[in-house]
Short mmCIF file of C-alpha atoms in Angstrom, two decimals:
data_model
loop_
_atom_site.label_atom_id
_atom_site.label_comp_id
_atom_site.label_asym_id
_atom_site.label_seq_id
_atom_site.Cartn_x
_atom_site.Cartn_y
_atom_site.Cartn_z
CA UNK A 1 232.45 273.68 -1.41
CA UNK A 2 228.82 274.14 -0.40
CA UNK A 3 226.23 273.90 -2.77
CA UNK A 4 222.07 273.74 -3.10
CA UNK A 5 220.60 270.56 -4.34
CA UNK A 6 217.03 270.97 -5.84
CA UNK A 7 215.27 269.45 -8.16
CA UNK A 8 211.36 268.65 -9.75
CA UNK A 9 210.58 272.44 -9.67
CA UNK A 10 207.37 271.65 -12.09
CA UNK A 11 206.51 275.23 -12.35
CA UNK A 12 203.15 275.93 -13.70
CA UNK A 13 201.68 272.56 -12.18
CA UNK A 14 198.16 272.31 -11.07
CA UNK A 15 196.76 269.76 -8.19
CA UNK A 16 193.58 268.44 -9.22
CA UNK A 17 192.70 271.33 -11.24
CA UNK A 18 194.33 273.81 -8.20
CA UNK A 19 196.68 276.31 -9.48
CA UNK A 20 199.83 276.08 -7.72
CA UNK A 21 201.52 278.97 -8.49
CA UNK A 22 200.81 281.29 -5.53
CA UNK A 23 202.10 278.10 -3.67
CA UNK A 24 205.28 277.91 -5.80
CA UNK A 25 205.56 281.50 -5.85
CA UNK A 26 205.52 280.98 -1.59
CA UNK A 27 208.08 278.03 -1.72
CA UNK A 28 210.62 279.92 -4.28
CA UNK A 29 210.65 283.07 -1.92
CA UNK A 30 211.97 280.60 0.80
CA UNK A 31 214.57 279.21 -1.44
CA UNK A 32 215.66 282.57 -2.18
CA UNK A 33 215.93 283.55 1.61
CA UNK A 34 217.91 280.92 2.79
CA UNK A 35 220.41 281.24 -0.54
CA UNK A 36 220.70 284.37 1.25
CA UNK A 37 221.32 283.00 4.46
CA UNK A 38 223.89 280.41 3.34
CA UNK A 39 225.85 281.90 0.58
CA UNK A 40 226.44 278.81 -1.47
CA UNK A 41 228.69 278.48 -3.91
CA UNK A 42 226.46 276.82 -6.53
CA UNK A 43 222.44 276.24 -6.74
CA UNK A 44 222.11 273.08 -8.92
CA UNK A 45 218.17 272.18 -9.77
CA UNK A 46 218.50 268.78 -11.11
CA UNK A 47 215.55 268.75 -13.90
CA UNK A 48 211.44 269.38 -14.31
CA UNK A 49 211.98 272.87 -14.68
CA UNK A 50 208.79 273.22 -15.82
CA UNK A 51 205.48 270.99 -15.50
CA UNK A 52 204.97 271.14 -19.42
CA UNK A 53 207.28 271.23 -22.49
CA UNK A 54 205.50 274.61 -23.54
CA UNK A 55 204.95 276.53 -20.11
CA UNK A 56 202.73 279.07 -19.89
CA UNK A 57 203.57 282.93 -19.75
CA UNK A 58 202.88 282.63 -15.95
CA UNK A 59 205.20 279.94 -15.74
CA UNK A 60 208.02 281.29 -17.27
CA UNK A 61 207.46 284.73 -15.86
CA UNK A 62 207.65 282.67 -12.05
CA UNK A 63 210.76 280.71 -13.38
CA UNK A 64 212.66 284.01 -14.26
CA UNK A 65 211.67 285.72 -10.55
CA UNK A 66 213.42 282.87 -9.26
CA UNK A 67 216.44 282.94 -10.96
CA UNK A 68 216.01 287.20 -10.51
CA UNK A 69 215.86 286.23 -6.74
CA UNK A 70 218.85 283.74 -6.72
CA UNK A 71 221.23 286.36 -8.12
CA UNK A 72 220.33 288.54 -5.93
CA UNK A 73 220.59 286.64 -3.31
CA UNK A 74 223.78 285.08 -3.88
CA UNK A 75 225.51 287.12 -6.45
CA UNK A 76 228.76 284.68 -6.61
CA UNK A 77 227.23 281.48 -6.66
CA UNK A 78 227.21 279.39 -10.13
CA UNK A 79 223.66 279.00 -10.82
CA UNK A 80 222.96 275.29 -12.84
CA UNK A 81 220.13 273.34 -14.33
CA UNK A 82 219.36 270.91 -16.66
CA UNK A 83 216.12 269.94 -18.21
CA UNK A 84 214.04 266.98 -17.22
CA UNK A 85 211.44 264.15 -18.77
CA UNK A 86 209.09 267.00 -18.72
CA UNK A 87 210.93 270.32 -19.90
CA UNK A 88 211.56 270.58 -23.65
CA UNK A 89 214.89 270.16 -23.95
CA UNK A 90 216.28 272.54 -27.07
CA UNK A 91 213.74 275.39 -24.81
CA UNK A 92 216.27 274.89 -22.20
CA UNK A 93 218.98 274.90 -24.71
CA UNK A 94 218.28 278.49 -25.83
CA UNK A 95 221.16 281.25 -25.00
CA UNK A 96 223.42 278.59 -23.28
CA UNK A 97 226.60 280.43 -24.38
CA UNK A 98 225.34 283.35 -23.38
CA UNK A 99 224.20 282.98 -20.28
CA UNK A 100 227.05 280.85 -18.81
CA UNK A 101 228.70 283.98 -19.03
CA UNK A 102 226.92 285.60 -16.20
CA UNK A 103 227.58 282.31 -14.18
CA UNK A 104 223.96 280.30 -15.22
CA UNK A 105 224.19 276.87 -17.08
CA UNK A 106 220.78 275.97 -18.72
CA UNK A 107 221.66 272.49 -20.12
CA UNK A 108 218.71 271.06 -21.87
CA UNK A 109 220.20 268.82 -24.44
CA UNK A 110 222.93 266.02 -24.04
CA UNK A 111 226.01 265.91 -26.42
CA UNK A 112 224.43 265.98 -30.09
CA UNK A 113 228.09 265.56 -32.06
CA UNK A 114 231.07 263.07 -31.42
CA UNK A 115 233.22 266.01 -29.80
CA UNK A 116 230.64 267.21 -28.01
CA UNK A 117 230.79 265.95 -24.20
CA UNK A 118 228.42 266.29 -21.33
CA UNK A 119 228.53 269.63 -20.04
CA UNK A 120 230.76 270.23 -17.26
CA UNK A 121 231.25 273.10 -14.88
CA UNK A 122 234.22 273.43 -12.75
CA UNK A 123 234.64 275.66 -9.50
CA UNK A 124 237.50 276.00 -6.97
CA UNK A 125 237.89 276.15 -3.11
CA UNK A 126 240.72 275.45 -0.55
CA UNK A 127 240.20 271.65 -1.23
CA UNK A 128 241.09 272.44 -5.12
CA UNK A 129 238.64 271.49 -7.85
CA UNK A 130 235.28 270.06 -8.07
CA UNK A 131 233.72 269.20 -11.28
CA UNK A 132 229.63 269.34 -11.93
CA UNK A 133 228.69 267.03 -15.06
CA UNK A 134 225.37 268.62 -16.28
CA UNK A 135 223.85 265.44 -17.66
CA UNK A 136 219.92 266.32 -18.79
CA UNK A 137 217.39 263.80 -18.96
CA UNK A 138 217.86 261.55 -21.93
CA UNK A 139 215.83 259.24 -23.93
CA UNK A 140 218.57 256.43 -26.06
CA UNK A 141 216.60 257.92 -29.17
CA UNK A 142 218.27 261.66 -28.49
CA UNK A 143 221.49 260.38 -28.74
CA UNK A 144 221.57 257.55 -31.31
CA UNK A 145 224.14 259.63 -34.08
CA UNK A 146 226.84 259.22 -31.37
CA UNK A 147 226.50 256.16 -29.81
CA UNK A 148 224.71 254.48 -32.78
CA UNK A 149 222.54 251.28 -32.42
CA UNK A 150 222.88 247.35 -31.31
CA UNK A 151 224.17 244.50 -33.03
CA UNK A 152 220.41 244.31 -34.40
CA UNK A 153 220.09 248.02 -35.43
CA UNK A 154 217.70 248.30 -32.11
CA UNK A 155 218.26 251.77 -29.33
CA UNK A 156 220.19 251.00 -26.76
CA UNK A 157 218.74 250.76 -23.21
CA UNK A 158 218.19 253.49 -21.18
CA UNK A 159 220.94 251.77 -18.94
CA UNK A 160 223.33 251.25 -21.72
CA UNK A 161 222.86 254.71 -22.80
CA UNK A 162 223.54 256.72 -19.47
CA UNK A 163 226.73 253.89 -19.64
CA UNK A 164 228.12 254.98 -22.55
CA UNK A 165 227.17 258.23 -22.33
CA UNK A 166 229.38 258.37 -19.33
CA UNK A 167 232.12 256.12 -20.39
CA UNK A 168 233.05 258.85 -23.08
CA UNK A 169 234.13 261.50 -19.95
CA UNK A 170 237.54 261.37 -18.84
CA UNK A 171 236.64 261.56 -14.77
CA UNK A 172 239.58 262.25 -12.85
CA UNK A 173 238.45 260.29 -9.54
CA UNK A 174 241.79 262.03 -7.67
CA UNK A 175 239.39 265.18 -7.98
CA UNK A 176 236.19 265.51 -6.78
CA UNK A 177 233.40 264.68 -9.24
CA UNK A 178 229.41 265.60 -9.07
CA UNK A 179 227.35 264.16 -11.34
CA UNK A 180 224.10 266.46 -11.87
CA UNK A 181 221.26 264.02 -13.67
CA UNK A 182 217.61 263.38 -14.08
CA UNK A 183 217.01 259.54 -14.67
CA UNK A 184 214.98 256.82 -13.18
CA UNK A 185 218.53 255.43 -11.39
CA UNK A 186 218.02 251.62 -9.62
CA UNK A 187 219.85 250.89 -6.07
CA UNK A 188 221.98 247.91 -6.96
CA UNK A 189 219.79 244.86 -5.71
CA UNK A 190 216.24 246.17 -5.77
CA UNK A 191 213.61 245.59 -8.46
CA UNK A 192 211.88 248.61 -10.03
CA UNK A 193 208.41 247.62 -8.51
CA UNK A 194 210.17 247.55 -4.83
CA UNK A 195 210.80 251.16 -5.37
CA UNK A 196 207.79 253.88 -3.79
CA UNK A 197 206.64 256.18 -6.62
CA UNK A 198 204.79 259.41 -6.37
CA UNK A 199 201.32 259.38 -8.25
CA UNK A 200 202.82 262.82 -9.57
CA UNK A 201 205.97 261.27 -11.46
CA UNK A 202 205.81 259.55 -15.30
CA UNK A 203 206.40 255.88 -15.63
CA UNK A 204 207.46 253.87 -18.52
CA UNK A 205 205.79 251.03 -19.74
CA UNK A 206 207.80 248.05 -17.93
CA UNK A 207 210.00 250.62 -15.84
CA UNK A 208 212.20 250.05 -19.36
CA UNK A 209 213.59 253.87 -18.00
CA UNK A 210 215.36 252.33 -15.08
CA UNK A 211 219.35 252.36 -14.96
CA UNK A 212 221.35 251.02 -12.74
CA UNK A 213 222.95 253.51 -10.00
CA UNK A 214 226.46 251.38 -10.00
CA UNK A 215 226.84 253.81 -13.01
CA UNK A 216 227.53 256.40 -10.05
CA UNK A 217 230.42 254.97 -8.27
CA UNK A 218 233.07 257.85 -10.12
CA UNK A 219 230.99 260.69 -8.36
CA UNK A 220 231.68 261.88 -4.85
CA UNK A 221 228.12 263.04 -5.19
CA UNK A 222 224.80 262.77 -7.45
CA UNK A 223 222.35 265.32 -7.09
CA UNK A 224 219.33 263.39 -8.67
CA UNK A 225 215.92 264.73 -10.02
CA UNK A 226 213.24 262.70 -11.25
CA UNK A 227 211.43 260.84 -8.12
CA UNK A 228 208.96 262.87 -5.84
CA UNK A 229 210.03 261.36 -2.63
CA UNK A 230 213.89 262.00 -1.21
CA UNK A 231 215.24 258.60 -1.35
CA UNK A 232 219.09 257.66 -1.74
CA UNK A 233 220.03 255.52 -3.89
CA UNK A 234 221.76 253.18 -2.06
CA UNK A 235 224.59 255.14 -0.90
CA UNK A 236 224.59 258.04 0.84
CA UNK A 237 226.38 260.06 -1.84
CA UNK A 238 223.73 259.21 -4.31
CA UNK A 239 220.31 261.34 -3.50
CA UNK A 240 217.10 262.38 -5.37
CA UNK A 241 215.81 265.53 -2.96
CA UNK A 242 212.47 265.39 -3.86
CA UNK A 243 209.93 268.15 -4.96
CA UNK A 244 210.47 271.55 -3.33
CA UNK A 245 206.34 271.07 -2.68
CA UNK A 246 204.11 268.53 -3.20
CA UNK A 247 202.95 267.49 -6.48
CA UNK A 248 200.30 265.06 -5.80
CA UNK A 249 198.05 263.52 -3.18
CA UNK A 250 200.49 260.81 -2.23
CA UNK A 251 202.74 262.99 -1.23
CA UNK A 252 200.44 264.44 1.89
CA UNK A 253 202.92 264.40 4.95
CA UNK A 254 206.13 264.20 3.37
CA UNK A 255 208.96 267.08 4.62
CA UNK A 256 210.11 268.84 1.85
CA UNK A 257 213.23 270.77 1.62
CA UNK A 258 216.77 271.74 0.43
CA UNK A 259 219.62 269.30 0.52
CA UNK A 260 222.82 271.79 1.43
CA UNK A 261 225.86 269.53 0.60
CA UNK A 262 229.13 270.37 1.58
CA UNK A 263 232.31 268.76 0.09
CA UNK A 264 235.48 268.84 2.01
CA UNK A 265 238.76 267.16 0.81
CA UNK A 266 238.67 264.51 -1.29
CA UNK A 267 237.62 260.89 0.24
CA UNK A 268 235.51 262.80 2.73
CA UNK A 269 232.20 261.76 2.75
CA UNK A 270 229.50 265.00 1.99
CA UNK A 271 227.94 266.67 4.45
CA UNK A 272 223.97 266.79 4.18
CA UNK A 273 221.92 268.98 5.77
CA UNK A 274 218.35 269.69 4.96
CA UNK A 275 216.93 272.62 5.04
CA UNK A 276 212.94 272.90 5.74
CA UNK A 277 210.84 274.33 3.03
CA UNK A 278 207.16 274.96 4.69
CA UNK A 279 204.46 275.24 2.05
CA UNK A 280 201.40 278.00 2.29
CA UNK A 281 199.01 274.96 2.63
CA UNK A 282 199.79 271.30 2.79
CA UNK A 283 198.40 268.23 1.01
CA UNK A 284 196.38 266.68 3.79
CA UNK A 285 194.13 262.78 3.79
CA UNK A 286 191.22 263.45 6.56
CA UNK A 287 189.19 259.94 6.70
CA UNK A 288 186.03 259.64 8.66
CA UNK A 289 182.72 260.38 9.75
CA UNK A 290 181.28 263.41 7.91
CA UNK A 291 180.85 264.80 11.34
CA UNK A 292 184.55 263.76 12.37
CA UNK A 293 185.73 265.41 9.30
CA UNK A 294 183.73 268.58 9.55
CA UNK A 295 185.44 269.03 12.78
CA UNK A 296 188.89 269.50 11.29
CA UNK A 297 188.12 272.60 8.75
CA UNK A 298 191.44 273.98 8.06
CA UNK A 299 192.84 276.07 4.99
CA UNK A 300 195.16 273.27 3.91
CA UNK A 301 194.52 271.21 0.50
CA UNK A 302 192.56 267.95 1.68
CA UNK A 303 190.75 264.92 0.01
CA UNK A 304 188.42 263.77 2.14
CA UNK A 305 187.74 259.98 2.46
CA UNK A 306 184.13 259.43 4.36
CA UNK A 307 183.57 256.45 5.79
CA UNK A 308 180.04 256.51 6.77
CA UNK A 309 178.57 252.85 6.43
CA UNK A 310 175.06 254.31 5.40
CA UNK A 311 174.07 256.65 2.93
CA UNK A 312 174.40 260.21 3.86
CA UNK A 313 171.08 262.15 2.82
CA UNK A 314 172.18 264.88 2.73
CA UNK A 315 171.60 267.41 0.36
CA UNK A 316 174.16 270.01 0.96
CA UNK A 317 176.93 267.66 1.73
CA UNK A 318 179.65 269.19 -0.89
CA UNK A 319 178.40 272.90 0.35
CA UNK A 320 179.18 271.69 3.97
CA UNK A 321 182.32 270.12 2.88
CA UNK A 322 183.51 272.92 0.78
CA UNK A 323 182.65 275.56 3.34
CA UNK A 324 185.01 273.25 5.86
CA UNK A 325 187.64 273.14 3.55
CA UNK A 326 187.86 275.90 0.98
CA UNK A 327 191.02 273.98 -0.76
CA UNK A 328 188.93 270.90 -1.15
CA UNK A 329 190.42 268.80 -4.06
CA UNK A 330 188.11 265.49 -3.38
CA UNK A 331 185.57 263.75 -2.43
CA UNK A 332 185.75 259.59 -2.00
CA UNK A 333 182.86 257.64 -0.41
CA UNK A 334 184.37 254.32 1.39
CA UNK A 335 181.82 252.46 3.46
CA UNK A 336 179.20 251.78 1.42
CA UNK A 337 181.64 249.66 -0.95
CA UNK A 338 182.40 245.95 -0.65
CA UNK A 339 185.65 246.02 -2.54
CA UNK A 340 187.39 243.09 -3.88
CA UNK A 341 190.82 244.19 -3.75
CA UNK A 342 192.06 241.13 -5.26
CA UNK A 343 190.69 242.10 -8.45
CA UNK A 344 191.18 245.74 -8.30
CA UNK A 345 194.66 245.01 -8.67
CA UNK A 346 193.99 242.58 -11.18
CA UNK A 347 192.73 244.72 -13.02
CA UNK A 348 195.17 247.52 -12.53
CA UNK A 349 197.56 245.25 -13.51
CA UNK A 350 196.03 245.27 -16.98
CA UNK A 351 195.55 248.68 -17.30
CA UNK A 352 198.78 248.23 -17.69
CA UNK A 353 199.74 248.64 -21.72
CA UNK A 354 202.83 245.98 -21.50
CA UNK A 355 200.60 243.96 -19.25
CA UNK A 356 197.76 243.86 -21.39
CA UNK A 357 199.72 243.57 -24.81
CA UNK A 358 201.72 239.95 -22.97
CA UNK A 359 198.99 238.64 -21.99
CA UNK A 360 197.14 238.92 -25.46
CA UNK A 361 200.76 237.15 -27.13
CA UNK A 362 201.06 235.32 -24.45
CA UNK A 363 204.68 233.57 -24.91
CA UNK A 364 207.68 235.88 -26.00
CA UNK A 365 210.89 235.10 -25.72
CA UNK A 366 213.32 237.72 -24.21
CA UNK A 367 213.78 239.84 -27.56
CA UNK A 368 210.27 239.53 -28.55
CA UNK A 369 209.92 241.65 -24.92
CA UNK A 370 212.28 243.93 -25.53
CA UNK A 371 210.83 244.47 -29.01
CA UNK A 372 207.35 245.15 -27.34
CA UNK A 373 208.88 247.42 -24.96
CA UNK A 374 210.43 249.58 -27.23
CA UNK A 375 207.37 250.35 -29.44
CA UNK A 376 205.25 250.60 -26.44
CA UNK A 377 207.32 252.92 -24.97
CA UNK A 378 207.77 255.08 -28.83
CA UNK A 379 204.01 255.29 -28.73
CA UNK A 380 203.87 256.95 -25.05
CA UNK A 381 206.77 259.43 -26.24
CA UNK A 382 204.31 260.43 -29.47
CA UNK A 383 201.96 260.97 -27.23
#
């Protein structure tokens, strides 16, 4: 069984006010070659269809010449999604039953009813079955009629939730399972704050998102979607692919691309093999001299980080600049600062709305936290 793992499309995104869509539109046509190419049997894009929860026209007119592009591509191949943090879910939802009939599972929303399960999709090879569990992103509030509340009427954890959200599947681990999610999933051992995030992804106040990827061990394989930056997740098995193209400054020099998994028998470890993706222009950081800079014009998208130690007169310095680099996102000055980094951070720290908000009560005891947590984090969903 071979199969595409994508994920963090965010269609309709812009970089610094840059409108990625001729990029996207450049990315997507490589997808849909080497779909081509490789005939798999299933495409799975694990979540952030979209950038927005109401795309634009252009968006959704670039999301269906991808899918347009996939069928064509690969006519037989199952074609599956789920929504993410940033889709709107019920969107997703729309036509579900009818479009699984021509082989394309849009799962927006998890199970709503108490026989209703996660959404699974099952295809054969010469190994026998293998079983996709289309689990979108979900928030403990979305499911709360069926798997109810604490012993203190309080949401479950995000951790608890994807638990018992899972708990209620009846995973035959003599077949071969893959569990397709979008979810902020923890290697067992590490702290949230150990883990590198993209300045493109959304945090929760206190990382309260985070669930812990032992939840996993049933799957022969997790196609992940959520963080920026390919990462396992402890195990091999366990993988968030990353954006298809970058999504933010931070992610300047990272190699993007396709994981191609293939499953053999069962107890045989996947096979992963990236494929390249090579974007129109990449996210570049040039730091220097205004004349060291100047001397690397190129097409690509660049913030530019001078670190002249006097003051540049010069007029025309963004005109130069801009003429160098006609993608320019930004401008920072470096050398003329005498930073103290010790309280930048201290202050970042209380930027911080859990930060700021313990600091101000000063003692709570562990439910007080977990109280403060939860509204904090119901105020950033309102938003």
């Amino acid at each position: 069984m071979k199969f595409f793992h994508l994920s963090d499309l965010h269609i309709g995104l812009k970089l610094m006010n840059r409108d990625l869509m001729e990029d996207q539109r450049y990315i997507f046509r490589q997808v849909t070659e080497l779909a081509k190419r490789e005939q798999p049997d299933a495409i799975v894009i694990a979540g952030d269809i979209y950038d927005k929860a109401v795309p634009s026209a252009e968006a959704v007119e670039l999301f269906d010449e991808l899918i347009v592009g996939l069928r064509g591509a690969a006519p037989k191949a199952a074609i599956m999604l789920i929504s993410g943090n940033h889709d709107s879910a019920p969107r997703v939802n729309c036509f579900r039953s009818v479009l699984a009939m021509q082989h394309l599972y849009l799962i927006g929303m998890p199970p709503q009813t108490e026989d209703e399960q996660i959404a699974q999709v099952t295809l054969e090879d010469a190994y026998g079955s293998v079983h996709f569990y289309l689990l979108p992103f979900v928030r403990p509030s979305m499911v709360k009629s069926i798997l109810g509340t604490d012993e203190n009427g309080v949401n479950f954890s995000y951790d608890e939730t994807v638990r018992r959200l899972l708990a209620r599947e009846s995973v035959n681990t003599a077949e071969r399972n893959v569990l397709v999610s979008h979810q902020f999933y923890l290697p067992v051992g590490k702290q949230a704050e150990e883990i590198e995030r993209m300045d493109s992804e959304t945090r929760t106040v206190g990382n309260i998102d985070q669930v812990g990827a032992d939840v996993l061990t049933p799957f022969d394989y997790a196609a992940l979607g959520h963080i920026h930056k390919p990462m396992q997740v402890g195990a091999k098995q366990y993988v968030y692919c990353g954006t298809p193209l970058a999504c933010s400054v931070s992610e300047a020099g990272q190699h993007k691309g396709i994981r191609m998994v293939t499953l053999r028998e069962k107890g045989t470890p996947p096979e992963i093999t990236v494929l390249p993706l090579v974007p129109l222009r990449q996210v570049r950081i040039l730091k220097g001299s205004l004349e060291d800079v100047l001397k690397q014009a190129c097409a690509d998208y660049v913030t530019v980080i001078l670190t002249d130690r006097v003051d540049l007169d010069v007029i025309d310095l963004q005109e130069r600049l801009r003429a160098a680099f006609p993608y320019l996102l930004e401008i920072r000055r470096e050398g003329l600062r005498t930073a103290n980094y010790e309280l930048e951070q201290t202050a970042e720290a209380l930027r911080d709305p859990y930060e700021l908000c313990s600091s101000f009560f000063q003692e709570l005891d562990e439910e007080e936290e977990r109280l403060l947590r939860d509204i904090l984090q119901a105020v950033q969903e309102v938003k």
